[in-house]
Coordinates of C-alpha atoms in Angstrom, one line a residue:
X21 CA -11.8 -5.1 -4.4
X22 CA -11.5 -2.1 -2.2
X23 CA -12.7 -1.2 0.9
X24 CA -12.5 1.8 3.3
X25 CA -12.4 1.8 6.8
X26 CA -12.4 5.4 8.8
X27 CA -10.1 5.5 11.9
X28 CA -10.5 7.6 15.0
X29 CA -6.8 9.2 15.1
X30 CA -6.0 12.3 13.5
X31 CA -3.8 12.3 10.2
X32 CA -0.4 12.9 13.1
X33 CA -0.5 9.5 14.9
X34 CA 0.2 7.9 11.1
X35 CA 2.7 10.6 10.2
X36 CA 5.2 9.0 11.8
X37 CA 4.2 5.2 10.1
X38 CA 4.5 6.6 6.5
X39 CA 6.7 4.2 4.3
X40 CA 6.3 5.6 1.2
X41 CA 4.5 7.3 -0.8
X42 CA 2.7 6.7 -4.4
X43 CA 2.4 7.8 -8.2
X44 CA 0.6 6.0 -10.9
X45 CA 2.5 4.7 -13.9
X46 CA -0.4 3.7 -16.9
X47 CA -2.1 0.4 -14.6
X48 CA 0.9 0.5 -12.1
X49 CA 1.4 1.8 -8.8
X50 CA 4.7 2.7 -8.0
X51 CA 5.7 2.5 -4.0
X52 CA 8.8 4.9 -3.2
X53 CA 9.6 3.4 -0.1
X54 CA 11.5 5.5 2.3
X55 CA 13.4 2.7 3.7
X56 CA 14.9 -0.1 1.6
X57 CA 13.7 -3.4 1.0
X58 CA 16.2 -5.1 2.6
X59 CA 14.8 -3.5 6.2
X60 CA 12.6 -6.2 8.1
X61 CA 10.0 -4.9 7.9
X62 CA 9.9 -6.1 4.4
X63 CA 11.8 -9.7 5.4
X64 CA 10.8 -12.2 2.5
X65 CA 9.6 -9.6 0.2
X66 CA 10.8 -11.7 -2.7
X67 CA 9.0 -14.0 -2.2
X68 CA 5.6 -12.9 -2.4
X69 CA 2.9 -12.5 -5.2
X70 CA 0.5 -10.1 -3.7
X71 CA 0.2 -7.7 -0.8
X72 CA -2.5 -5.7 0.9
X73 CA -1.4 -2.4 0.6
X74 CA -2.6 0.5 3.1
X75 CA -2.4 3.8 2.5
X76 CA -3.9 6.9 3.7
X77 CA -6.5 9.0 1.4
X78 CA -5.7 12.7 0.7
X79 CA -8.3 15.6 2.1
X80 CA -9.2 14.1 5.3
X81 CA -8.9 16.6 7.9
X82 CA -10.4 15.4 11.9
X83 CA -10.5 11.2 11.5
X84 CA -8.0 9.6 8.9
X85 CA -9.6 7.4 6.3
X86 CA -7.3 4.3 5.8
X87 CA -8.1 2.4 2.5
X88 CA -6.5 -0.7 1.7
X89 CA -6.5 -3.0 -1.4
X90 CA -4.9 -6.2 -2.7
X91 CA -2.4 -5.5 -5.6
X92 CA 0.0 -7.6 -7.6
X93 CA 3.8 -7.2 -7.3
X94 CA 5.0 -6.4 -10.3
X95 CA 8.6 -5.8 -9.9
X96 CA 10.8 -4.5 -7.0
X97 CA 14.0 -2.1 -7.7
X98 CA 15.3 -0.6 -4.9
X99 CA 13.6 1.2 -2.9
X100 CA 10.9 1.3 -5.9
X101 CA 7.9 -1.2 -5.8
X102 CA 6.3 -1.6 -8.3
X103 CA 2.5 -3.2 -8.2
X104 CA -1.0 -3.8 -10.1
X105 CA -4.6 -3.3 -8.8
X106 CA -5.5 -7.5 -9.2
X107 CA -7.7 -8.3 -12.2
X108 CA -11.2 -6.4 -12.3
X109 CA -10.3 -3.7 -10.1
X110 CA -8.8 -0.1 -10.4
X111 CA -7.0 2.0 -8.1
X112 CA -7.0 5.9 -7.2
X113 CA -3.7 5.8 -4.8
X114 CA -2.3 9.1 -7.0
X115 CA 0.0 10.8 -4.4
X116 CA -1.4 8.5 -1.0
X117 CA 1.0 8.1 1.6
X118 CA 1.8 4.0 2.0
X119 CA 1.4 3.1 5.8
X120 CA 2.1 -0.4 5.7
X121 CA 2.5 -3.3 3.1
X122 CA 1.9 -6.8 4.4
X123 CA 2.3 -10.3 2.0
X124 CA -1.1 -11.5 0.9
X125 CA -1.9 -14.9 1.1
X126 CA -5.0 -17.2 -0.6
X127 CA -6.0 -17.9 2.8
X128 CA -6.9 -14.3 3.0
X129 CA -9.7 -14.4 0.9
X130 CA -11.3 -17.1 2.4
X131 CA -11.2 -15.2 6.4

């Protein structure tokens, strides 16, 4: 599932928050990340199935829109990340900027 939320800072504030940036490989998203995976902010990476990946949407001029979805982890090279909308869903994150990517867990769902 996806869901959009619109924020009330301009397209700067995040500028400085972008971790990577997106292209779409067949059903894949690949994440170049701009720092490597190794960095804490990606601590245990390796461990997890699933993230909820933010990103910001292209076009949007006074207030940013910030989607966010759940996605898969395919496989992780580098600073390459490699994920998959989750079963029954599809994803249009063609050239968005990543802003975060935090582990998603079952418990998730249920809050």
């Amino acid at each position: 599932m996806c869901a959009t939320k619109t924020g009330r800072y301009s397209e700067s504030t995040y500028r400085g928050y972008v971790i990577g940036d997106t292209t779409v490989d067949g059903d894949d998203v690949v994440v170049a990340l701009r720092q490597p995976l190794g960095e804490e902010a990606f601590e245990g990476i390796e461990e997890w199935s699933q993230v909820w990946l933010y990103y910001l949407l292209q076009g949007s001029e006074k207030a940013t829109t910030i989607d966010y979805q759940v996605m898969d982890i395919v496989s992780l090279e580098g600073r390459k990340l490699r994920l998959r909308p989750i079963a029954g869903t599809t994803s249009a994150v063609e050239g968005a900027r990543v802003i975060d990517i935090k582990p998603y867990h079952t418990l998730d769902a249920v809050l």
